[in-house]
Amino acid sequence: MRRPRLSFVASLLFTFALSFCAIGGDYSRIAVTPASLALDGKDSSMQLLVTGYDSDENPTDLTHLAQYSLDSEIASVSPTGVIRSRQDGASVITVMFAEHQVIVPVTTSHTHARITLNFENDIIPILSRYRCNTSGCHGKAEGQNGFKLSVFGFDPIADYQAIAMEGRGRRVFPGSPQASLLLRKMSGGIPHGGGIPIPPDRPEYRTIRDWISQGLPVGTKDDATIVSLELTPRQRSFKIGETQQLRAMATLSDGRRLDVTELTQFQTNSPNQAVVDALGHVTAGQSPGTAAVMATYMGQVDVLQVFVPRGEEVESYPPSKRSNFIDGHVLDNLKKLNIIPSGDCDDEQFVRRVYIDTIGTLPTADEARTFLASKNTDKREQLIDQLLVREEFNTYWALKWSDLLRVDRLALGHENAYLYYNWIRESFQQNKPLNQFARELLVAEGPLRESPAGLFYKAVPTANKRASTVSQVFLGIRIECAECHHHPYDRWGQKDYFGMQAFFTQLQYKPSRAGEMLLTSGSPVTKHPRTGEVINAYALGTGMPEQSPEGDRRQILADWMTATNNPWFASNVANRTWAHFMGRGIVEPVDDVRLTNPPTNPALLDALSQHFKNEGFDYRRLVKTILMSASYQRSPDINRTNERDEQNYSRYLFKQLEAEVMLDAISQVTGRSEKFEGVPAGSRAIELWDSSVPNYFLKVFGRPVRATACECERVSEPTISQVLHVLNSPAIQKKLSHQDGRIRAIAAEFTDNKKAVEEIYLTCFARYPAKDEMTAAVEYLEQAEDRQTGLEDVAWSVMNSLEFLFNH
């Protein structure tokens, strides 16, 4: 706990120091936006933004550092630059910073009456801003203490009834609004389990009070609605620790523009690069990189693009290797961030890394020795070509796609699950283009024995789950939450969700002489669950047609999804593949593509996606392109500029071996294969098509259960249980000491202790031991009472090292 605490304190001190420097900074001018204000209506407000510019016109936010004065009672001004109307009139606001001063004219009108009071437009945003309708409060399925709201306010009618009519009408009291249970709870008048979210002096309190006093107006269909949300600024380059106040402006259907900053919900997708508070005050983190600060209000979203270069500029950027187009995009980004990449990895690092990443298998000692001894200048490319045609490549990638596509014996049965898995593995054996692979799965029909791809629809048995799984696996888009409400951080609403669902409502399973068959029939109607509106089948980001397509609707979806101009398919595959080899996606998480989670390097993702399409969706070619890049072949060693960088591929990131890969590595090193229940002897963990095969090691190390399509099912972070298991497992000790194991064979084959230690290091690390490692190991063996036990101890210590347990 100490390091995070000290790090947090250091961050605060750094930010304070930066603010202190800013106060005394040398600015040639300051600017205030908006330059003039016209506040219309009771409690209307505007967030001023104050920006200082140096002689080179570089901006610095001074909003929270400037001083504000208003010699009038027509409005109030907060220390953070929020102007709020109080009385009708006109005046000026004086904004001062150091020797600079700016005058902002302000007029106020209609301050004793609210222009509109509409439950959905005025009350729901308050409930959302203070998280009253989230799953942690009254928005959960059973509500809270008898009071239930719809999640994120997706059902305003139900929410209105809950507030105005349920609880025998005791929650609101128009005759004495301030005595309403709703207001007393939220303002601390009586005990409330959620604390005091809205004190009586807040304008939100007054809005709810006025709404109650006016008789709880629902509003009319003619009332203005929000059509867009706009952040200011929308793009910003920060110094480390620098801050920026945001302003969120809503545009209404009647043309009005309102400042809704105080009611907007903010979130960041990368806290290492930027954090944001509830009022839109952004603070750049201590790690260079990019981030997105998301703003959401009444179903509308906008994003601040954050760019945080390292504070110290690189005066002379050293030349870096560029093996293909990938490296240009990576290096261009690193230069903007003032980060120097690490150098090339050595052959010992490369051979182990590429074996594990590409085929999920350690190189043998002989394979490592042969590669390291080779003098061929293109030996890395030759090795990559060899690995791409090995059977382990097909097996390993079939395992990974079986996780995503839910090869689940418990849901499918033994025979069907194997048929389904075998179709996936054979697709990789045939090097089937990935768009063809996706199409075959999407439009599968007929007898399942002849078309095993159709078992996907049996593993995911409902139309709604099929829609969300297909979107998440093949497009990288999560739409599942839109089944119940508008996606809180993206543009997808319930109509989009049910438009995708409508593609899969025709599917049926029927028995036949050829076995169970998958068929499409009829033209079932899909209706919006809340409004009853008929929703025709349409793909994400397209317009809904007047009627659902005739025939098998999935054909339309497959044509759209696998076309070269589809905005997500190729990009999703490229991003997932890049994330596997590089340790994190360009979009991260890889299956959460949205406006508010943009790629850290858009040019790189676009280039990879276009390359994949240009190569005919050939997966092996995509993999080889990544493996051949200097970015992939970079050392994991850090330098003074990239020690904090884990986002921009300036070095190779350490990655814990996946559960199956690690178990196979232990079995390979010890020479004793794992025995799996109900599986032929000698089978490897990466060959397990059945994720339900019981195995304690695989469970501890995070094998997914294939209950969802989320990448998050596979645990990739180390745990205490994992560490203790490798240290203390009797099963591993039994493998090490087995009379027919690899360690006993090494002891018999290599009578010279140095040769024996060398063989263990080549077997485990694919490298020769360093001089100090060799000395320590040999000294231990010479002192050991039993040489065999000593060699087992050496192997055990090596297997418990980070170098063995991680790819690097």
Coordinates of C-alpha atoms in Angstrom, one line a residue, residues 20-566:
F20 CA 2.4 27.7 -8.4
C21 CA 4.5 28.0 -11.5
A22 CA 1.5 28.8 -13.6
I23 CA 0.5 31.7 -11.2
G24 CA 3.8 33.3 -11.8
G25 CA 4.0 32.2 -15.4
D26 CA 4.9 34.5 -18.2
Y27 CA 1.8 35.0 -20.3
S28 CA 1.6 37.5 -23.1
R29 CA -2.2 37.5 -22.9
I30 CA -5.2 35.8 -21.4
A31 CA -8.5 35.1 -23.1
V32 CA -11.9 34.4 -21.7
T33 CA -14.7 32.4 -23.4
P34 CA -17.4 33.2 -24.0
A35 CA -16.5 36.8 -24.5
S36 CA -20.0 37.9 -23.4
L37 CA -22.9 36.3 -21.5
A38 CA -26.7 36.3 -21.9
L39 CA -28.2 34.2 -19.1
D40 CA -31.9 33.5 -19.7
G41 CA -34.0 31.8 -17.0
K42 CA -33.8 31.0 -13.3
D43 CA -30.5 29.5 -12.2
S44 CA -29.2 29.6 -15.7
S45 CA -25.4 29.3 -15.6
M46 CA -22.2 29.4 -17.7
Q47 CA -18.8 28.0 -17.1
L48 CA -16.2 30.6 -18.1
L49 CA -12.9 29.3 -19.5
V50 CA -9.8 31.4 -18.9
T51 CA -6.7 30.5 -21.0
G52 CA -3.2 32.0 -20.8
Y53 CA -1.0 32.2 -23.9
D54 CA 2.7 32.5 -23.9
S55 CA 4.7 34.3 -26.6
D56 CA 4.5 31.2 -28.8
E57 CA 0.7 31.1 -28.3
N58 CA 0.9 27.8 -26.3
P59 CA -2.3 27.6 -24.2
T60 CA -2.5 27.0 -20.4
D61 CA -5.8 26.7 -18.6
L62 CA -6.1 29.3 -15.8
T63 CA -9.8 28.9 -15.0
H64 CA -9.2 27.8 -11.5
L65 CA -6.4 30.2 -10.9
A66 CA -7.9 33.4 -12.1
Q67 CA -9.8 35.9 -9.9
Y68 CA -13.4 36.9 -10.7
S69 CA -15.3 40.0 -9.5
L70 CA -18.8 41.1 -10.2
D71 CA -20.0 44.5 -8.8
S72 CA -23.7 43.6 -9.0
E73 CA -26.4 41.4 -7.5
I74 CA -27.6 40.2 -10.9
A75 CA -25.5 37.0 -10.7
S76 CA -23.0 35.1 -8.6
V77 CA -19.6 33.9 -9.7
S78 CA -17.7 31.0 -8.1
P79 CA -13.9 30.7 -7.6
T80 CA -13.9 28.2 -10.5
G81 CA -15.6 30.6 -13.0
V82 CA -19.2 29.4 -12.9
I83 CA -21.6 32.4 -13.4
R84 CA -25.2 31.9 -12.2
S85 CA -28.1 34.3 -12.7
R86 CA -29.9 35.8 -9.7
Q87 CA -31.8 38.9 -10.8
D88 CA -32.6 40.6 -14.1
G89 CA -30.1 43.2 -15.3
A90 CA -26.8 43.9 -16.9
S91 CA -23.3 44.2 -15.6
V92 CA -19.7 43.1 -16.3
I93 CA -17.5 40.4 -14.8
T94 CA -13.8 41.3 -14.3
V95 CA -11.4 38.4 -14.8
M96 CA -7.9 38.9 -13.5
F97 CA -4.7 37.0 -13.6
A98 CA -1.4 38.5 -12.7
E99 CA -1.2 41.8 -14.5
H100 CA -3.8 40.7 -17.1
Q101 CA -7.5 41.7 -17.0
V102 CA -10.5 40.9 -19.2
I103 CA -14.0 42.4 -19.0
V104 CA -16.9 40.1 -19.8
P105 CA -20.3 41.8 -20.3
V106 CA -23.2 39.8 -18.8
T107 CA -27.0 40.2 -19.0
T108 CA -29.6 38.2 -17.2
S109 CA -33.3 37.9 -17.9
H110 CA -36.4 35.9 -16.7
T111 CA -34.5 35.0 -13.5
H112 CA -37.7 34.5 -11.5
A113 CA -39.2 31.8 -13.7
R114 CA -37.9 28.7 -15.4
I115 CA -38.4 28.7 -19.1
T116 CA -39.6 25.1 -19.1
L117 CA -40.1 22.4 -16.6
N118 CA -40.2 19.0 -18.1
F119 CA -39.6 15.8 -16.1
E120 CA -37.5 14.1 -18.7
N121 CA -35.4 17.2 -19.7
D122 CA -35.0 18.8 -16.2
I123 CA -35.4 16.1 -13.5
I124 CA -33.9 13.0 -15.1
P125 CA -30.5 14.7 -15.8
I126 CA -30.3 15.6 -12.0
L127 CA -31.0 12.0 -11.0
S128 CA -28.4 10.8 -13.5
R129 CA -25.7 13.4 -12.5
Y130 CA -25.9 12.4 -8.8
R131 CA -26.1 8.7 -9.7
C132 CA -29.5 8.1 -8.1
N133 CA -30.5 5.9 -11.1
T134 CA -27.3 3.8 -11.3
S135 CA -27.0 0.1 -10.4
G136 CA -25.3 1.0 -7.2
C137 CA -28.3 3.0 -6.0
H138 CA -32.0 3.1 -6.9
G139 CA -31.3 1.9 -10.5
K140 CA -30.6 -1.7 -9.6
A141 CA -33.0 -4.5 -10.4
E142 CA -34.7 -4.5 -7.0
G143 CA -34.3 -0.8 -6.3
Q144 CA -33.2 0.5 -3.0
N145 CA -35.4 0.6 0.1
G146 CA -38.6 0.3 -1.9
F147 CA -37.7 3.1 -4.3
K148 CA -36.7 1.9 -7.9
L149 CA -35.7 4.0 -10.9
S150 CA -34.8 2.9 -14.4
V151 CA -31.1 2.6 -15.1
F152 CA -29.7 5.9 -16.4
G153 CA -33.3 7.1 -16.8
F154 CA -34.0 5.1 -19.9
D155 CA -37.7 4.8 -18.9
P156 CA -38.9 8.3 -17.9
I157 CA -42.5 7.3 -17.6
A158 CA -41.7 4.6 -15.1
D159 CA -39.5 7.0 -13.2
Y160 CA -42.2 9.6 -13.1
Q161 CA -44.7 7.1 -11.7
A162 CA -42.2 6.0 -9.1
I163 CA -41.7 9.5 -7.8
A164 CA -45.1 11.0 -8.2
M165 CA -47.5 8.1 -7.7
E166 CA -45.8 5.2 -5.8
G167 CA -45.3 5.1 -2.0
R168 CA -49.0 6.4 -1.7
G169 CA -47.8 9.7 -3.2
R170 CA -45.8 10.5 -0.1
R171 CA -42.5 11.1 -2.0
V172 CA -43.7 14.5 -3.2
F173 CA -45.9 17.2 -1.6
P174 CA -46.8 20.1 -4.0
G175 CA -48.5 21.9 -1.1
S176 CA -45.2 22.2 0.7
P177 CA -42.4 21.2 -1.7
Q178 CA -39.6 21.5 0.8
A179 CA -41.4 18.9 3.0
S180 CA -41.4 16.3 0.2
L181 CA -39.7 13.1 1.2
L182 CA -37.7 13.2 -2.1
L183 CA -36.1 16.5 -1.2
R184 CA -35.7 15.8 2.5
K185 CA -33.8 12.6 1.7
M186 CA -31.5 14.0 -0.9
S187 CA -30.7 17.2 1.1
G188 CA -30.0 15.5 4.4
G189 CA -33.2 16.6 6.1
I190 CA -33.7 13.0 7.2
P191 CA -31.2 10.1 7.1
H192 CA -30.4 8.8 3.7
G193 CA -28.2 5.8 3.0
G194 CA -26.6 7.5 0.0
G195 CA -25.4 10.5 2.1
I196 CA -26.4 14.1 1.1
P197 CA -26.1 14.2 -2.7
I198 CA -27.8 17.6 -3.2
P199 CA -27.6 20.2 -0.4
P200 CA -30.4 22.8 -0.2
D201 CA -28.2 25.6 -1.5
R202 CA -27.6 23.8 -4.8
P203 CA -29.5 24.9 -8.0
E204 CA -30.5 21.3 -8.6
Y205 CA -32.3 21.3 -5.3
R206 CA -34.2 24.4 -6.3
T207 CA -35.1 22.9 -9.7
I208 CA -36.7 19.8 -8.1
R209 CA -38.5 22.0 -5.5
D210 CA -39.9 24.3 -8.3
W211 CA -41.0 21.2 -10.3
I212 CA -42.8 19.9 -7.3
S213 CA -44.4 23.2 -6.5
Q214 CA -45.7 23.5 -10.1
G215 CA -47.6 20.3 -9.7
L216 CA -45.1 17.8 -11.1
P217 CA -45.4 18.7 -14.8
V218 CA -44.5 15.9 -17.1
G219 CA -44.0 18.2 -20.1
T220 CA -45.3 17.9 -23.6
K221 CA -44.2 16.4 -26.9
D222 CA -43.7 20.0 -28.1
D223 CA -41.0 20.7 -25.5
A224 CA -37.5 21.1 -26.9
T225 CA -35.2 18.1 -26.6
I226 CA -31.4 17.8 -26.7
V227 CA -29.9 17.1 -30.1
S228 CA -26.2 17.3 -29.4
L229 CA -23.5 17.8 -26.8
E230 CA -20.3 19.8 -27.4
L231 CA -17.2 20.0 -25.1
T232 CA -14.8 22.9 -25.0
P233 CA -12.0 22.2 -25.6
R234 CA -12.3 19.0 -27.6
Q235 CA -8.5 18.5 -28.0
R236 CA -5.7 19.4 -25.7
S237 CA -2.0 18.8 -25.3
F238 CA -1.1 18.8 -21.6
K239 CA 2.1 19.0 -19.7
I240 CA 2.4 16.3 -17.1
G241 CA 0.3 17.3 -14.1
E242 CA -1.4 20.2 -16.0
T243 CA -5.1 20.8 -15.6
Q244 CA -8.0 21.9 -17.8
Q245 CA -11.6 22.9 -16.9
L246 CA -14.2 21.6 -19.5
R247 CA -17.4 23.2 -20.5
A248 CA -20.3 21.1 -21.9
M249 CA -22.9 22.8 -24.1
A250 CA -26.2 21.2 -25.0
T251 CA -27.9 22.2 -28.2
L252 CA -31.7 21.9 -28.1
S253 CA -34.1 21.2 -30.9
D254 CA -35.5 24.8 -30.7
G255 CA -32.0 26.2 -31.3
R256 CA -31.1 27.1 -27.8
R257 CA -27.7 26.3 -26.3
L258 CA -27.4 25.6 -22.6
D259 CA -24.4 25.1 -20.4
V260 CA -24.9 21.7 -18.8
T261 CA -21.4 21.2 -17.4
E262 CA -22.7 20.7 -13.8
L263 CA -25.2 18.0 -14.9
T264 CA -22.8 16.2 -17.3
Q265 CA -21.2 12.9 -16.3
F266 CA -17.5 12.7 -17.0
Q267 CA -15.2 9.7 -17.2
T268 CA -11.7 8.9 -18.5
N269 CA -10.7 5.8 -20.4
S270 CA -7.0 6.0 -19.3
P271 CA -6.4 7.2 -15.7
N272 CA -2.6 7.0 -16.1
Q273 CA -2.8 9.8 -18.7
A274 CA -5.7 11.8 -17.3
V275 CA -8.3 11.9 -14.5
V276 CA -11.4 14.0 -14.4
D277 CA -13.6 15.1 -11.5
A278 CA -17.4 15.3 -11.4
L279 CA -17.4 18.9 -12.6
G280 CA -15.2 18.4 -15.6
H281 CA -11.8 19.4 -14.2
V282 CA -9.2 17.3 -16.0
T283 CA -5.7 16.7 -14.6
A284 CA -3.0 15.1 -16.7
G285 CA -1.3 12.1 -15.2
Q286 CA 2.3 11.3 -14.7
S287 CA 2.6 8.9 -17.7
P288 CA 2.9 10.1 -21.3
G289 CA 0.4 9.0 -23.8
T290 CA -3.2 9.7 -25.0
A291 CA -6.5 9.5 -23.3
A292 CA -10.2 10.3 -23.9
V293 CA -12.3 12.2 -21.4
M294 CA -15.9 11.3 -22.1
A295 CA -18.9 13.5 -21.4
T296 CA -22.4 12.2 -21.5
Y297 CA -25.7 14.1 -21.0
M298 CA -29.2 12.8 -21.8
G299 CA -27.9 10.2 -24.2
Q300 CA -25.5 12.5 -26.0
V301 CA -21.8 12.1 -25.8
D302 CA -18.7 14.1 -26.7
V303 CA -15.0 13.5 -26.1
L304 CA -11.9 15.5 -25.1
Q305 CA -8.9 14.1 -26.8
V306 CA -6.0 14.3 -24.3
F307 CA -2.3 14.2 -25.5
V308 CA 0.3 14.1 -22.7
P309 CA 3.9 14.3 -24.0
R310 CA 6.8 13.6 -21.6
G311 CA 7.9 16.8 -20.0
E312 CA 11.5 16.7 -21.1
E313 CA 11.9 17.2 -24.9
V314 CA 14.4 15.1 -26.8
E315 CA 16.8 17.5 -28.5
S316 CA 18.4 14.9 -30.8
Y317 CA 16.2 11.9 -31.5
P318 CA 18.3 8.9 -32.3
P319 CA 17.8 6.9 -35.5
S320 CA 15.4 3.9 -35.0
K321 CA 14.9 0.8 -37.1
R322 CA 11.9 0.8 -39.5
S323 CA 11.2 -2.7 -40.8
N324 CA 7.8 -2.0 -42.3
F325 CA 4.9 0.6 -42.2
I326 CA 4.1 -0.3 -38.6
D327 CA 7.3 1.2 -37.3
G328 CA 6.7 4.6 -39.0
H329 CA 3.4 5.1 -37.2
V330 CA 4.7 3.9 -33.9
L331 CA 7.9 6.1 -34.1
D332 CA 5.9 9.2 -35.2
N333 CA 3.8 8.9 -32.2
L334 CA 6.7 8.4 -29.9
K335 CA 8.5 11.5 -31.2
K336 CA 5.4 13.6 -30.4
L337 CA 5.5 12.2 -26.9
N338 CA 9.2 12.8 -26.5
I339 CA 9.8 9.1 -25.9
I340 CA 12.9 7.2 -27.2
P341 CA 12.1 3.6 -27.9
S342 CA 14.2 0.8 -26.5
G343 CA 16.6 -1.0 -28.8
D344 CA 16.2 -4.3 -30.6
C345 CA 15.8 -7.5 -28.5
D346 CA 18.6 -10.0 -28.8
D347 CA 18.2 -13.4 -30.5
E348 CA 17.7 -15.2 -27.1
Q349 CA 14.8 -12.9 -26.3
F350 CA 13.3 -13.1 -29.7
V351 CA 13.3 -16.9 -30.2
R352 CA 11.4 -17.6 -26.9
R353 CA 9.1 -14.6 -27.4
V354 CA 8.1 -15.5 -31.0
Y355 CA 7.5 -19.2 -30.2
I356 CA 5.2 -18.4 -27.2
D357 CA 3.3 -15.6 -29.0
T358 CA 2.8 -17.5 -32.3
I359 CA 2.3 -21.1 -31.4
G360 CA 1.8 -21.1 -27.6
T361 CA 4.8 -23.3 -27.2
L362 CA 8.3 -23.0 -25.8
P363 CA 11.2 -23.7 -28.2
T364 CA 13.1 -26.9 -27.2
A365 CA 16.7 -26.7 -26.2
D366 CA 17.8 -28.0 -29.6
E367 CA 15.6 -25.5 -31.4
A368 CA 17.0 -22.6 -29.4
R369 CA 20.5 -23.8 -29.8
T370 CA 20.1 -24.1 -33.6
F371 CA 18.6 -20.6 -33.9
L372 CA 21.2 -19.0 -31.7
A373 CA 24.0 -20.6 -33.7
S374 CA 22.7 -19.6 -37.1
K375 CA 24.6 -16.8 -38.9
N376 CA 21.9 -16.1 -41.5
T377 CA 21.0 -12.5 -41.6
D378 CA 17.3 -13.3 -42.3
K379 CA 17.0 -16.1 -39.7
R380 CA 14.2 -14.3 -37.8
E381 CA 12.0 -14.2 -40.9
Q382 CA 12.8 -17.8 -41.7
L383 CA 11.8 -18.8 -38.2
I384 CA 8.6 -16.8 -38.4
D385 CA 7.7 -18.6 -41.7
Q386 CA 8.4 -21.9 -40.1
L387 CA 6.2 -21.2 -37.1
L388 CA 3.3 -20.0 -39.2
V389 CA 2.9 -23.4 -40.9
R390 CA 3.3 -25.5 -37.8
E391 CA 0.3 -27.5 -36.6
E392 CA 0.7 -25.8 -33.2
F393 CA -0.3 -22.4 -34.9
N394 CA -3.6 -23.9 -35.9
T395 CA -4.2 -25.5 -32.5
Y396 CA -3.2 -22.4 -30.5
W397 CA -5.3 -19.9 -32.5
A398 CA -8.3 -22.4 -32.6
L399 CA -8.1 -22.3 -28.8
K400 CA -8.2 -18.5 -28.7
W401 CA -11.2 -18.3 -31.1
S402 CA -12.9 -21.1 -29.3
D403 CA -12.9 -18.9 -26.2
L404 CA -14.5 -16.1 -28.1
L405 CA -17.0 -18.2 -30.0
R406 CA -18.2 -20.2 -27.0
V407 CA -17.1 -23.7 -27.7
D408 CA -18.8 -25.0 -24.6
R409 CA -19.4 -28.7 -24.0
L410 CA -21.9 -28.1 -21.2
A411 CA -24.1 -26.2 -23.6
L412 CA -23.5 -28.2 -26.8
G413 CA -22.8 -31.7 -25.7
H414 CA -19.5 -33.6 -26.3
E415 CA -19.9 -34.5 -30.0
N416 CA -21.3 -31.1 -31.0
A417 CA -18.6 -29.2 -29.1
Y418 CA -15.9 -31.2 -30.8
L419 CA -17.4 -30.7 -34.3
Y420 CA -17.6 -26.9 -33.6
Y421 CA -14.0 -26.7 -32.4
N422 CA -12.8 -28.9 -35.3
W423 CA -14.4 -26.5 -37.8
I424 CA -12.5 -23.6 -36.2
R425 CA -9.2 -25.5 -36.2
E426 CA -9.6 -26.7 -39.8
S427 CA -10.3 -23.1 -40.8
F428 CA -6.9 -22.1 -39.5
Q429 CA -5.3 -25.2 -41.1
Q430 CA -6.8 -24.1 -44.5
N431 CA -5.7 -20.5 -43.8
K432 CA -9.3 -19.5 -44.5
P433 CA -9.6 -15.7 -44.9
L434 CA -11.1 -14.3 -41.8
N435 CA -13.9 -12.6 -43.6
Q436 CA -14.9 -15.9 -45.1
F437 CA -14.6 -17.5 -41.7
A438 CA -17.0 -14.9 -40.2
R439 CA -19.4 -15.2 -43.1
E440 CA -19.6 -19.0 -42.8
L441 CA -20.4 -18.7 -39.2
L442 CA -23.0 -16.0 -39.7
V443 CA -25.0 -17.7 -42.5
A444 CA -24.5 -21.3 -41.4
E445 CA -27.6 -23.5 -42.1
G446 CA -28.5 -27.1 -42.7
P447 CA -27.5 -30.3 -40.9
L448 CA -25.1 -29.4 -38.1
R449 CA -22.8 -32.4 -38.9
E450 CA -22.3 -30.8 -42.3
S451 CA -22.3 -27.2 -41.2
P452 CA -20.8 -27.3 -37.7
A453 CA -20.4 -23.4 -37.7
G454 CA -24.1 -23.4 -37.0
L455 CA -23.4 -24.7 -33.5
F456 CA -22.5 -21.1 -32.6
Y457 CA -26.2 -20.4 -32.5
K458 CA -26.8 -23.3 -30.2
A459 CA -24.0 -22.2 -27.9
V460 CA -25.6 -18.7 -27.9
P461 CA -29.2 -19.8 -27.9
T462 CA -31.2 -16.5 -27.9
A463 CA -31.5 -13.8 -30.6
N464 CA -30.6 -11.0 -28.2
K465 CA -27.4 -12.8 -27.0
R466 CA -26.5 -13.6 -30.6
A467 CA -26.7 -10.0 -31.5
S468 CA -24.5 -8.8 -28.7
T469 CA -22.0 -11.7 -29.1
V470 CA -21.6 -11.2 -32.9
S471 CA -21.1 -7.5 -32.4
Q472 CA -18.5 -7.9 -29.6
V473 CA -16.5 -10.7 -31.3
F474 CA -16.5 -9.6 -34.9
L475 CA -16.8 -5.8 -34.5
G476 CA -15.3 -5.2 -31.1
I477 CA -18.5 -3.3 -30.1
R478 CA -20.4 -3.9 -26.8
I479 CA -24.1 -3.3 -27.4
E480 CA -25.5 -5.5 -24.6
C481 CA -26.3 -2.7 -22.2
A482 CA -28.5 -1.1 -25.0
E483 CA -30.9 -3.9 -24.6
C484 CA -32.3 -2.1 -21.5
H485 CA -31.2 1.5 -22.0
H486 CA -29.2 3.8 -24.1
H487 CA -25.5 3.0 -24.0
P488 CA -24.1 5.3 -21.4
Y489 CA -20.9 6.1 -23.3
D490 CA -21.8 5.6 -26.9
R491 CA -24.4 6.3 -29.5
W492 CA -26.1 2.9 -29.4
G493 CA -29.7 2.9 -28.3
Q494 CA -32.4 0.3 -27.8
K495 CA -33.4 0.6 -31.5
D496 CA -29.9 -0.3 -32.6
Y497 CA -29.8 -3.3 -30.3
F498 CA -33.1 -4.7 -31.4
G499 CA -32.3 -3.9 -35.1
M500 CA -29.3 -6.3 -34.7
Q501 CA -31.4 -8.8 -32.8
A502 CA -33.9 -8.9 -35.7
F503 CA -31.3 -10.6 -37.9
F504 CA -31.4 -13.7 -35.7
T505 CA -35.1 -14.1 -34.9
Q506 CA -35.8 -16.4 -37.9
L507 CA -33.4 -19.2 -36.7
Q508 CA -34.8 -22.6 -35.6
Y509 CA -33.4 -26.0 -34.9
K510 CA -35.3 -29.0 -36.2
P511 CA -34.6 -32.8 -36.2
S512 CA -34.1 -34.6 -39.5
R513 CA -32.8 -37.9 -40.9
A514 CA -29.4 -36.1 -41.3
G515 CA -29.5 -35.1 -37.7
E516 CA -30.4 -31.7 -36.1
M517 CA -30.7 -28.9 -38.7
L518 CA -30.4 -25.2 -38.4
L519 CA -33.1 -23.4 -40.5
T520 CA -34.5 -19.9 -41.0
S521 CA -38.2 -19.5 -41.5
G522 CA -41.0 -16.9 -41.4
S523 CA -40.7 -13.2 -40.8
P524 CA -41.0 -12.6 -37.1
V525 CA -41.6 -9.1 -35.9
T526 CA -39.3 -7.4 -33.4
K527 CA -40.8 -4.7 -31.2
H528 CA -39.2 -2.0 -29.0
P529 CA -39.9 -3.3 -25.5
R530 CA -40.8 0.1 -24.1
T531 CA -42.6 1.9 -27.0
G532 CA -44.0 -1.1 -28.9
E533 CA -42.5 0.3 -32.1
V534 CA -41.7 -2.3 -34.8
I535 CA -38.0 -2.5 -35.3
N536 CA -36.8 -3.9 -38.7
A537 CA -33.5 -5.6 -39.0
Y538 CA -30.6 -3.2 -39.7
A539 CA -26.9 -3.2 -39.0
L540 CA -25.1 -0.8 -36.5
G541 CA -24.5 2.6 -37.9
T542 CA -26.9 2.2 -40.8
G543 CA -30.5 3.4 -41.2
M544 CA -33.5 1.3 -40.4
P545 CA -35.3 0.2 -43.6
E546 CA -39.0 0.4 -44.0
Q547 CA -39.3 -3.4 -43.6
S548 CA -37.0 -6.2 -42.7
P549 CA -35.3 -7.9 -45.7
E550 CA -37.0 -10.9 -47.2
G551 CA -35.4 -14.4 -47.0
D552 CA -32.6 -15.1 -44.6
R553 CA -31.8 -11.8 -43.0
R554 CA -28.4 -12.9 -41.9
Q555 CA -27.2 -12.7 -45.6
I556 CA -27.6 -9.0 -45.4
L557 CA -25.7 -8.8 -42.2
A558 CA -22.9 -11.0 -43.5
D559 CA -22.5 -8.9 -46.7
W560 CA -22.3 -5.7 -44.6
M561 CA -20.0 -7.1 -41.9
T562 CA -17.4 -8.8 -44.2
A563 CA -17.3 -6.1 -46.9
T564 CA -14.0 -4.2 -47.3
N565 CA -15.7 -0.9 -46.5
N566 CA -17.1 -2.1 -43.1

